[in-house]
Short mmCIF file of C-alpha atoms and ligand atoms in Angstrom, two decimals:
data_model
loop_
_atom_site.label_atom_id
_atom_site.label_comp_id
_atom_site.label_asym_id
_atom_site.label_seq_id
_atom_site.Cartn_x
_atom_site.Cartn_y
_atom_site.Cartn_z
CA MET N 1 20.41 -71.79 -5.67
CA ASN N 2 16.65 -71.85 -5.36
CA LYS N 3 14.88 -70.07 -8.09
CA THR N 4 12.11 -67.64 -7.46
CA ASN N 5 8.34 -68.07 -8.02
CA VAL N 6 6.74 -64.69 -8.73
CA LEU N 7 3.14 -63.57 -8.68
CA LEU N 8 2.63 -60.29 -10.54
CA ILE N 9 -0.69 -58.43 -10.03
CA GLY N 10 -2.28 -56.52 -12.85
CA SER N 11 -3.43 -56.82 -16.45
CA GLY N 12 -2.13 -53.86 -18.48
CA GLY N 13 0.72 -52.94 -20.82
CA ARG N 14 2.84 -52.11 -17.76
CA GLU N 15 2.32 -55.62 -16.38
CA HIS N 16 3.08 -57.26 -19.74
CA ALA N 17 6.36 -55.32 -19.93
CA ILE N 18 7.29 -56.23 -16.32
CA ALA N 19 6.38 -59.92 -17.01
CA TRP N 20 8.36 -59.90 -20.28
CA LYS N 21 11.42 -58.57 -18.41
CA LEU N 22 11.02 -61.00 -15.41
CA ALA N 23 10.70 -63.95 -17.82
CA GLN N 24 14.25 -63.24 -19.10
CA SER N 25 15.73 -63.66 -15.64
CA PRO N 26 17.84 -66.80 -14.91
CA LEU N 27 16.69 -66.34 -11.29
CA LEU N 28 13.04 -67.01 -12.20
CA ASN N 29 11.29 -70.32 -11.62
CA ARG N 30 7.66 -69.79 -12.33
CA LEU N 31 5.88 -66.53 -13.17
CA PHE N 32 2.20 -66.09 -12.55
CA ILE N 33 0.14 -62.99 -13.56
CA ALA N 34 -3.21 -62.23 -12.00
CA PRO N 35 -5.31 -61.71 -13.98
CA GLY N 36 -2.89 -60.90 -16.83
CA ASN N 37 -3.88 -60.59 -20.53
CA ALA N 38 -3.28 -62.35 -23.80
CA GLY N 39 0.30 -61.01 -23.94
CA THR N 40 1.33 -62.01 -20.37
CA ALA N 41 0.06 -65.53 -21.18
CA LYS N 42 3.00 -65.85 -23.63
CA VAL N 43 5.61 -65.19 -20.90
CA GLY N 44 3.97 -66.68 -17.81
CA ILE N 45 0.83 -68.31 -16.53
CA ASN N 46 -2.33 -66.16 -16.13
CA MET N 47 -4.48 -66.72 -13.06
CA PRO N 48 -8.06 -65.37 -13.00
CA LEU N 49 -7.79 -63.67 -9.57
CA ALA N 50 -9.35 -60.29 -8.81
CA ILE N 51 -6.64 -57.85 -7.83
CA ILE N 52 -8.24 -56.78 -4.61
CA ASP N 53 -9.48 -60.23 -3.49
CA PHE N 54 -6.68 -60.61 -0.93
CA GLU N 55 -8.04 -63.85 0.52
CA ASN N 56 -7.98 -65.53 -2.84
CA ILE N 57 -4.54 -64.22 -3.59
CA LYS N 58 -3.39 -65.63 -0.25
CA GLN N 59 -4.70 -69.11 -1.10
CA PHE N 60 -2.95 -69.00 -4.43
CA VAL N 61 0.36 -67.69 -3.05
CA LEU N 62 0.40 -70.45 -0.43
CA SER N 63 -0.62 -73.30 -2.74
CA ASN N 64 1.92 -72.34 -5.38
CA SER N 65 4.95 -71.57 -3.19
CA ILE N 66 5.17 -67.95 -4.27
CA ASP N 67 8.39 -66.29 -3.07
CA LEU N 68 7.72 -62.72 -4.27
CA LEU N 69 4.66 -60.59 -4.89
CA VAL N 70 5.02 -57.74 -7.36
CA VAL N 71 2.04 -55.28 -7.50
CA GLY N 72 1.55 -53.41 -10.80
CA PRO N 73 -1.39 -51.07 -10.24
CA GLU N 74 -2.04 -48.70 -7.31
CA GLU N 75 -5.51 -49.96 -6.28
CA PRO N 76 -4.37 -53.02 -4.30
CA LEU N 77 -1.58 -50.98 -2.74
CA VAL N 78 -3.91 -48.20 -1.56
CA LYS N 79 -6.30 -50.90 -0.29
CA GLY N 80 -3.48 -52.46 1.73
CA ILE N 81 -2.31 -55.64 0.05
CA HIS N 82 1.19 -55.25 1.50
CA ASP N 83 -0.21 -54.74 4.99
CA PHE N 84 -2.44 -57.80 4.49
CA PHE N 85 0.68 -59.86 3.76
CA LEU N 86 2.61 -58.45 6.76
CA ASN N 87 -0.30 -59.08 9.08
CA ASP N 88 -0.70 -62.72 8.09
CA GLU N 89 1.45 -65.37 9.87
CA LEU N 90 1.82 -67.40 6.71
CA LEU N 91 2.42 -64.53 4.22
CA LYS N 92 4.58 -62.15 6.26
CA CYS N 93 7.85 -63.71 5.13
CA ILE N 94 6.96 -63.20 1.46
CA PRO N 95 8.38 -59.91 0.16
CA VAL N 96 6.11 -57.51 -1.65
CA ILE N 97 7.25 -54.95 -4.24
CA GLY N 98 4.83 -52.12 -3.66
CA PRO N 99 4.43 -49.96 -0.48
CA GLN N 100 2.14 -50.50 2.44
CA LYS N 101 -1.00 -48.46 2.84
CA ALA N 102 0.71 -45.58 4.66
CA GLY N 103 3.19 -45.10 1.87
CA ALA N 104 0.55 -45.59 -0.88
CA GLU N 105 -1.16 -42.56 0.53
CA LEU N 106 1.42 -40.50 -1.55
CA GLU N 107 -0.84 -41.52 -4.50
CA GLY N 108 -4.09 -42.31 -2.63
CA SER N 109 -4.51 -38.81 -1.20
CA LYS N 110 -3.35 -35.63 -3.02
CA ASP N 111 -3.80 -33.69 0.22
CA PHE N 112 -1.45 -36.09 2.04
CA ALA N 113 1.13 -35.81 -0.77
CA LYS N 114 0.99 -32.02 -0.66
CA ARG N 115 1.33 -31.83 3.10
CA PHE N 116 4.24 -34.34 2.86
CA MET N 117 6.03 -32.30 0.20
CA ILE N 118 5.57 -29.00 2.12
CA LYS N 119 6.82 -30.57 5.32
CA HIS N 120 9.96 -31.96 3.74
CA GLY N 121 10.78 -28.97 1.53
CA ILE N 122 10.14 -30.77 -1.79
CA PRO N 123 9.33 -28.40 -4.59
CA THR N 124 5.61 -28.44 -5.56
CA ALA N 125 2.94 -25.94 -6.63
CA ALA N 126 1.40 -23.74 -3.89
CA TYR N 127 -1.96 -25.10 -2.77
CA GLN N 128 -4.84 -25.10 -0.39
CA THR N 129 -7.29 -28.02 0.45
CA PHE N 130 -11.00 -27.57 0.89
CA SER N 131 -13.98 -29.75 2.01
CA ALA N 132 -17.79 -29.38 1.62
CA GLU N 133 -17.72 -27.44 4.99
CA THR N 134 -15.19 -24.94 3.62
CA LEU N 135 -16.64 -24.70 0.11
CA ASP N 136 -17.28 -20.93 0.56
CA GLU N 137 -13.63 -20.40 1.49
CA GLY N 138 -12.62 -22.42 -1.56
CA LEU N 139 -14.80 -20.28 -3.84
CA ALA N 140 -13.27 -17.16 -2.26
CA PHE N 141 -9.78 -18.56 -2.68
CA LEU N 142 -10.34 -19.13 -6.46
CA LYS N 143 -11.03 -15.33 -6.78
CA THR N 144 -7.51 -14.70 -5.45
CA LEU N 145 -5.82 -16.83 -8.07
CA ASN N 146 -4.88 -16.14 -11.76
CA PRO N 147 -6.24 -18.52 -14.44
CA PRO N 148 -5.92 -21.31 -15.30
CA PHE N 149 -7.22 -23.01 -12.13
CA VAL N 150 -6.06 -26.53 -11.11
CA LEU N 151 -8.60 -28.54 -9.07
CA LYS N 152 -7.69 -32.03 -7.85
CA ALA N 153 -9.96 -34.58 -6.20
CA ASP N 154 -8.07 -35.88 -3.17
CA GLY N 155 -8.54 -39.57 -3.70
CA LEU N 156 -8.20 -42.05 -6.59
CA ALA N 157 -10.60 -41.14 -9.37
CA ALA N 158 -9.50 -43.43 -12.22
CA GLY N 159 -7.22 -40.80 -13.67
CA LYS N 160 -10.06 -38.26 -14.06
CA GLY N 161 -9.79 -36.41 -10.78
CA VAL N 162 -7.68 -33.47 -12.04
CA VAL N 163 -9.62 -30.65 -13.80
CA ILE N 164 -7.97 -27.59 -15.22
CA CYS N 165 -10.39 -24.69 -15.71
CA LYS N 166 -9.81 -21.67 -17.87
CA THR N 167 -12.21 -19.32 -16.26
CA VAL N 168 -13.13 -18.58 -12.62
CA GLU N 169 -16.80 -19.40 -13.39
CA GLU N 170 -15.81 -22.83 -14.70
CA ALA N 171 -13.66 -23.40 -11.63
CA GLU N 172 -16.50 -22.35 -9.24
CA THR N 173 -18.92 -24.78 -10.89
CA GLU N 174 -16.28 -27.54 -10.84
CA LEU N 175 -15.39 -27.03 -7.22
CA THR N 176 -19.06 -27.03 -6.25
CA ASP N 177 -19.64 -30.20 -8.29
CA MET N 178 -16.68 -31.98 -6.61
CA LEU N 179 -17.35 -30.93 -2.97
CA ALA N 180 -21.12 -30.32 -2.70
CA ASN N 181 -22.33 -32.76 -5.34
CA ARG N 182 -19.63 -35.42 -4.69
CA LYS N 183 -18.76 -35.60 -8.40
CA PHE N 184 -16.07 -38.19 -7.73
CA GLY N 185 -17.85 -39.80 -4.69
CA ASN N 186 -15.55 -40.23 -1.72
CA ALA N 187 -12.57 -39.28 -3.81
CA SER N 188 -13.78 -35.65 -3.80
CA THR N 189 -14.52 -35.37 -0.06
CA LEU N 190 -11.45 -33.09 -0.13
CA VAL N 191 -10.28 -30.99 -3.12
CA VAL N 192 -6.81 -29.53 -3.59
CA ILE N 193 -6.68 -26.27 -5.54
CA GLU N 194 -3.20 -25.48 -6.68
CA GLU N 195 -1.13 -23.01 -8.62
CA PHE N 196 -0.87 -23.79 -12.34
CA LEU N 197 2.62 -24.74 -13.45
CA ASP N 198 3.71 -23.82 -16.91
CA GLY N 199 6.30 -26.09 -18.37
CA ILE N 200 7.11 -29.45 -19.89
CA GLU N 201 6.02 -32.62 -18.09
CA LEU N 202 8.08 -35.72 -17.57
CA SER N 203 7.96 -38.86 -15.41
CA ALA N 204 10.88 -39.86 -13.13
CA PHE N 205 11.14 -43.19 -11.39
CA ALA N 206 13.02 -44.78 -8.54
CA ILE N 207 12.84 -48.19 -6.74
CA THR N 208 13.55 -48.10 -2.99
CA ASN N 209 13.41 -50.13 0.21
CA GLY N 210 13.17 -47.03 2.29
CA LYS N 211 16.97 -46.86 2.82
CA GLU N 212 18.62 -47.43 -0.50
CA TYR N 213 17.29 -46.50 -3.88
CA LEU N 214 18.04 -46.85 -7.56
CA MET N 215 17.10 -44.11 -10.03
CA LEU N 216 15.52 -45.56 -13.12
CA PRO N 217 15.38 -43.98 -16.59
CA GLU N 218 12.87 -41.18 -16.99
CA ALA N 219 10.21 -40.95 -19.73
CA LYS N 220 7.84 -38.46 -21.29
CA ASP N 221 4.16 -39.53 -21.43
CA TYR N 222 1.56 -38.16 -23.98
CA LYS N 223 -1.73 -38.09 -22.04
CA ARG N 224 -4.19 -36.50 -24.41
CA ILE N 225 -6.18 -38.53 -26.98
CA GLY N 226 -5.59 -36.21 -29.95
CA GLU N 227 -2.48 -35.20 -31.90
CA GLY N 228 -0.89 -31.90 -30.81
CA ASP N 229 -1.97 -32.80 -27.26
CA SER N 230 -5.72 -32.08 -27.89
CA GLY N 231 -8.86 -33.58 -26.54
CA PRO N 232 -9.52 -35.41 -23.28
CA ASN N 233 -6.97 -37.00 -21.08
CA THR N 234 -6.34 -40.76 -21.38
CA GLY N 235 -4.22 -43.20 -19.41
CA GLY N 236 -1.36 -42.27 -21.81
CA MET N 237 -1.12 -42.63 -25.57
CA GLY N 238 2.65 -43.13 -25.90
CA SER N 239 5.99 -42.53 -24.24
CA ILE N 240 9.57 -41.57 -25.02
CA SER N 241 12.63 -42.53 -22.97
CA PRO N 242 15.09 -40.94 -22.37
CA VAL N 243 13.84 -37.34 -22.30
CA PRO N 244 16.47 -35.31 -24.14
CA PHE N 245 16.26 -32.19 -21.89
CA VAL N 246 17.08 -34.38 -18.87
CA ASP N 247 20.82 -33.79 -18.83
CA ALA N 248 23.21 -34.62 -15.99
CA LYS N 249 22.38 -31.26 -14.28
CA PHE N 250 18.58 -31.69 -14.42
CA ARG N 251 18.92 -35.38 -13.32
CA SER N 252 20.93 -34.34 -10.33
CA MET N 253 18.44 -31.68 -9.40
CA VAL N 254 15.68 -34.40 -9.53
CA GLU N 255 17.73 -36.62 -7.36
CA GLU N 256 18.92 -34.04 -4.79
CA ARG N 257 15.76 -31.92 -4.52
CA ILE N 258 13.09 -34.52 -4.99
CA ILE N 259 14.13 -38.25 -4.76
CA LYS N 260 16.48 -38.10 -1.77
CA PRO N 261 14.16 -35.78 0.32
CA THR N 262 11.13 -38.03 -0.47
CA ILE N 263 12.87 -41.16 0.74
CA GLU N 264 14.36 -39.30 3.67
CA GLY N 265 11.01 -37.78 4.50
CA LEU N 266 9.27 -41.16 4.55
CA ARG N 267 11.97 -42.43 6.82
CA LYS N 268 11.66 -39.48 9.20
CA ASP N 269 7.88 -39.80 9.23
CA GLY N 270 8.21 -43.52 10.13
CA ILE N 271 6.56 -44.66 6.92
CA PRO N 272 8.10 -47.91 5.60
CA TYR N 273 8.39 -47.99 1.76
CA GLN N 274 9.32 -50.83 -0.53
CA GLY N 275 8.59 -50.43 -4.14
CA PHE N 276 8.52 -47.95 -7.00
CA LEU N 277 8.22 -44.21 -6.64
CA PHE N 278 6.94 -42.40 -9.70
CA PHE N 279 7.43 -38.65 -9.69
CA GLY N 280 5.15 -36.70 -12.08
CA LEU N 281 7.32 -33.65 -12.67
CA MET N 282 7.03 -30.32 -14.46
CA ASN N 283 10.21 -28.77 -15.85
CA VAL N 284 9.51 -25.05 -15.08
CA LYS N 285 12.29 -23.04 -16.55
CA GLY N 286 14.91 -25.73 -15.95
CA ASN N 287 13.67 -26.59 -12.38
CA PRO N 288 11.86 -29.86 -11.65
CA ILE N 289 8.66 -29.31 -9.60
CA VAL N 290 6.55 -32.28 -8.42
CA ILE N 291 2.98 -32.40 -9.88
CA GLU N 292 2.14 -35.75 -8.27
CA TYR N 293 3.50 -38.88 -6.73
CA ASN N 294 2.49 -42.32 -7.81
CA VAL N 295 3.50 -45.51 -5.93
CA ARG N 296 3.94 -47.77 -8.99
CA LEU N 297 5.47 -47.66 -12.42
CA GLY N 298 3.70 -45.55 -15.13
CA ASP N 299 1.78 -46.88 -18.07
CA PRO N 300 2.87 -46.36 -20.90
CA GLU N 301 6.20 -45.21 -19.46
CA THR N 302 7.10 -48.77 -18.33
CA GLU N 303 6.79 -49.91 -21.97
CA SER N 304 9.59 -47.53 -22.97
CA ILE N 305 11.84 -47.71 -19.85
CA LEU N 306 11.97 -51.46 -19.36
CA PRO N 307 13.26 -52.21 -22.82
CA ARG N 308 16.17 -49.86 -22.03
CA ILE N 309 17.12 -51.53 -18.69
CA LYS N 310 19.63 -54.28 -19.34
CA THR N 311 19.99 -55.29 -15.70
CA ASP N 312 17.98 -58.28 -14.47
CA LEU N 313 14.68 -56.91 -13.06
CA LEU N 314 14.11 -59.88 -10.77
CA GLU N 315 17.60 -59.32 -9.32
CA ILE N 316 16.60 -55.69 -8.74
CA PHE N 317 13.45 -56.78 -6.91
CA LEU N 318 15.34 -59.36 -4.86
CA ALA N 319 18.01 -56.86 -3.92
CA THR N 320 15.33 -54.33 -2.92
CA ALA N 321 13.64 -56.80 -0.63
CA GLN N 322 16.93 -58.10 0.82
CA GLY N 323 18.41 -54.64 1.58
CA ARG N 324 21.25 -54.86 -0.93
CA LEU N 325 20.09 -52.45 -3.59
CA SER N 326 23.26 -50.47 -3.44
CA GLU N 327 25.11 -53.53 -4.87
CA ILE N 328 23.20 -53.16 -8.18
CA LYS N 329 24.80 -51.33 -10.93
CA LEU N 330 22.01 -50.40 -13.35
CA GLU N 331 22.90 -50.91 -16.91
CA ILE N 332 20.93 -48.75 -19.36
CA ASP N 333 20.75 -48.88 -23.13
CA PRO N 334 21.59 -45.43 -24.36
CA GLN N 335 19.18 -45.77 -27.33
CA THR N 336 15.83 -44.02 -27.39
CA ALA N 337 12.63 -46.04 -26.87
CA ALA N 338 9.48 -44.86 -28.51
CA CYS N 339 6.20 -46.39 -27.37
CA VAL N 340 2.88 -45.79 -29.16
CA MET N 341 -0.43 -47.09 -27.81
CA ILE N 342 -3.00 -48.50 -30.26
CA VAL N 343 -6.45 -47.85 -28.70
CA SER N 344 -10.08 -48.77 -29.39
CA GLY N 345 -12.00 -46.15 -31.41
CA GLY N 346 -14.04 -44.03 -29.05
CA TYR N 347 -11.60 -44.29 -26.08
CA PRO N 348 -11.41 -42.55 -23.55
CA ASP N 349 -15.22 -42.34 -23.83
CA ASP N 350 -17.34 -45.45 -24.74
CA TYR N 351 -15.76 -47.99 -27.02
CA GLU N 352 -16.56 -51.52 -28.12
CA LYS N 353 -14.71 -54.58 -26.86
CA GLY N 354 -14.28 -58.07 -28.26
CA LYS N 355 -12.73 -57.09 -31.57
CA THR N 356 -10.30 -59.62 -33.07
CA VAL N 357 -6.73 -58.48 -33.07
CA SER N 358 -4.31 -59.85 -35.64
CA GLY N 359 -0.92 -59.28 -37.31
CA PHE N 360 1.41 -59.98 -34.35
CA GLU N 361 3.52 -62.36 -36.48
CA ASN N 362 4.41 -59.55 -38.92
CA ILE N 363 6.32 -57.55 -36.32
CA SER N 364 9.99 -58.31 -35.81
CA LYS N 365 11.69 -55.01 -35.19
CA SER N 366 9.65 -53.76 -32.27
CA PHE N 367 8.40 -55.01 -28.90
CA VAL N 368 4.69 -55.60 -28.64
CA PHE N 369 3.05 -55.27 -25.18
CA HIS N 370 -0.60 -56.17 -24.71
CA ALA N 371 -2.50 -53.56 -22.70
CA GLY N 372 -6.17 -54.50 -23.10
CA THR N 373 -6.53 -57.97 -24.60
CA SER N 374 -7.86 -61.35 -23.77
CA PHE N 375 -8.35 -64.69 -25.42
CA ASP N 376 -11.64 -65.63 -27.00
CA GLY N 377 -10.82 -69.37 -27.50
CA GLU N 378 -7.60 -69.16 -29.58
CA THR N 379 -8.16 -65.62 -30.85
CA VAL N 380 -6.80 -62.44 -29.24
CA VAL N 381 -9.60 -59.89 -28.75
CA THR N 382 -9.76 -56.35 -27.45
CA SER N 383 -10.86 -56.06 -23.77
CA GLY N 384 -9.93 -52.42 -22.97
CA GLY N 385 -9.50 -48.90 -24.32
CA ARG N 386 -5.79 -49.16 -24.55
CA VAL N 387 -5.16 -52.36 -26.46
CA ILE N 388 -1.58 -52.74 -27.69
CA ALA N 389 1.66 -50.82 -26.98
CA VAL N 390 4.33 -51.00 -29.63
CA THR N 391 7.90 -49.97 -28.63
CA SER N 392 11.07 -49.63 -30.75
CA LEU N 393 14.58 -48.73 -29.86
CA ALA N 394 16.77 -46.59 -32.18
CA ASP N 395 19.42 -43.93 -32.07
CA THR N 396 17.12 -40.94 -32.39
CA ILE N 397 13.55 -40.13 -31.34
CA SER N 398 12.49 -39.82 -35.03
CA SER N 399 13.90 -43.16 -36.04
CA ALA N 400 12.41 -44.91 -32.99
CA VAL N 401 9.00 -43.37 -33.55
CA SER N 402 9.05 -44.11 -37.23
CA GLN N 403 9.95 -47.81 -36.59
CA THR N 404 7.16 -48.02 -34.02
CA LEU N 405 4.56 -46.57 -36.37
CA LYS N 406 5.75 -48.91 -39.18
CA SER N 407 5.39 -51.95 -36.89
CA ALA N 408 2.02 -50.73 -35.53
CA THR N 409 0.46 -50.75 -39.02
CA ASN N 410 0.72 -54.52 -38.80
CA ILE N 411 -1.59 -54.74 -35.78
CA ILE N 412 -5.10 -54.90 -37.13
CA PHE N 413 -8.46 -54.53 -35.34
CA GLU N 414 -11.68 -52.80 -36.21
CA ASN N 415 -11.81 -49.13 -35.40
CA SER N 416 -8.26 -48.85 -34.02
CA TYR N 417 -6.65 -45.47 -33.41
CA LEU N 418 -3.17 -44.18 -32.55
CA ARG N 419 -1.36 -40.92 -32.31
CA ARG N 420 1.26 -40.38 -35.00
CA ASP N 421 2.86 -37.41 -33.25
CA ILE N 422 4.44 -39.07 -30.18
CA GLY N 423 7.83 -37.36 -29.57
CA LYS N 424 7.16 -34.66 -32.17
CA ASP N 425 7.31 -31.86 -29.57
CA LEU N 426 10.75 -33.00 -28.40
CA ILE N 427 12.06 -33.18 -32.00
CA GLU N 428 10.57 -29.72 -32.89
CA GLN N 429 11.92 -28.03 -29.86
CA LYS N 430 15.35 -29.28 -30.95
CA PHE N 431 15.58 -31.38 -27.86
CA GLU N 432 16.44 -34.33 -30.00
CA LYS N 433 19.91 -35.58 -29.30
P1 AMP P 501 -2.37 -35.94 -12.41
O1 AMP P 501 -3.61 -36.79 -12.40
O2 AMP P 501 -2.02 -35.37 -11.12
O3 AMP P 501 -1.29 -36.57 -13.19
O4 AMP P 501 -2.76 -34.65 -13.27
C1 AMP P 501 -3.21 -34.83 -14.58
C2 AMP P 501 -2.54 -33.77 -15.48
O5 AMP P 501 -2.95 -32.46 -15.04
C3 AMP P 501 -1.06 -33.77 -15.36
O6 AMP P 501 -0.51 -34.70 -16.15
C4 AMP P 501 -0.75 -32.36 -15.83
O7 AMP P 501 -0.78 -32.26 -17.24
C5 AMP P 501 -1.89 -31.54 -15.29
N1 AMP P 501 -1.56 -30.86 -13.95
C6 AMP P 501 -1.68 -31.32 -12.79
N2 AMP P 501 -1.27 -30.45 -11.92
C7 AMP P 501 -0.92 -29.34 -12.57
C8 AMP P 501 -0.40 -28.08 -12.27
N3 AMP P 501 -0.22 -27.68 -10.97
N4 AMP P 501 -0.02 -27.21 -13.25
C9 AMP P 501 -0.26 -27.54 -14.52
N5 AMP P 501 -0.78 -28.77 -14.90
C10 AMP P 501 -1.05 -29.64 -13.95
N1 LIG P 502 1.11 -42.65 -17.57
C1 LIG P 502 0.71 -42.06 -16.37
C2 LIG P 502 0.39 -43.04 -15.29
O1 LIG P 502 0.74 -44.16 -15.34
O2 LIG P 502 -0.23 -42.60 -14.32
#
């Protein structure tokens, strides 16, 4: 049997976790990561290609006999990398994991995602969308709502496009900034104002080819920089999987009310979809409500869900592309995975790069995924805000987190920071199994 050459696009902790998992597959021939990081270099070959330079990616794919393209982050998907492959005579036979532009709009446009959910009866917060032309109506709409106010820039805004305002005055200023002053550039040409949902957040995942799907383990992400969920939002400071309040009943509600109607809705609307679906959910009094869609895996959720998946990830990708996903029986480790992100001091605001990172050799009981590192000669140095994700598996949340924190103390770089309270809310609310 011919083994598969894979090109994986991206350079974060998610991509290191995907690369680490793919590298374990007996079906793999060569794994390339573009551009990758110091961690992915240990499990594959890094290629210094820009993730949205489709022409260069094409040349690389053709000259290295790539059989499968796996896209980690959303940007190349929203910019149409899958369409680029399908529209090219030489590339169109190479399967891509990641949706075409039309499907990527679920993440690329909040307004599109809301219209899609309403049309297909998928539970989501009530909303209205406004533009600069309808700013006055938006300001009037705010006066009809109860605080807090949720304002969302329509387009991709590097994770900063959602603003939650406590007072109507704050919300009016924010809406004006987004629409009239283009606070987020083209991303805030439209702004979605939606009902505030009070509950506990979680992330659910599926992989689909538009007909079949496989539900993956869920995770809880910790978005704020500070302990006790304080301070500004980050890309995510840690994750726990599974989420203890997701029992069989809740899981089946997620599947029946959200996952199935989403895939069916895409099909009815004639939108092809091959890749991951990431459902940002709020558990509101026991009912899952969609906060947002993403068209990729989450980061740092991937770093806690992939270590729990025992099934060959490359086999899952090939089955997705070949229309035989229903043959796959997903095998999941019942243990809890706890991931903690070690970040650069100052993140998510300004931080310094180029700090030497050491201590990897002292970790044996946890997985280490590089999120923002590169090589400076032989030395691993920081190259991003989120630097290293450490994940451990154990029987309980407390023991998994405590192993992760113990391992994390071995990773040394100047001015590092991590949250010590990942999973604490789940333990304190007696959700711990
Ligand atoms: P997003 O970028 O859509 O993930 O939103 C960022 C964060 O804003 C989410 O993780 C939630 O914590 C919060 N959020 C978004 N929409 C709502 C909502 N309707 N109600 C309450 N919180 C929300
Ligand atoms: N951790 C949230 C995300 O990947 O968007």
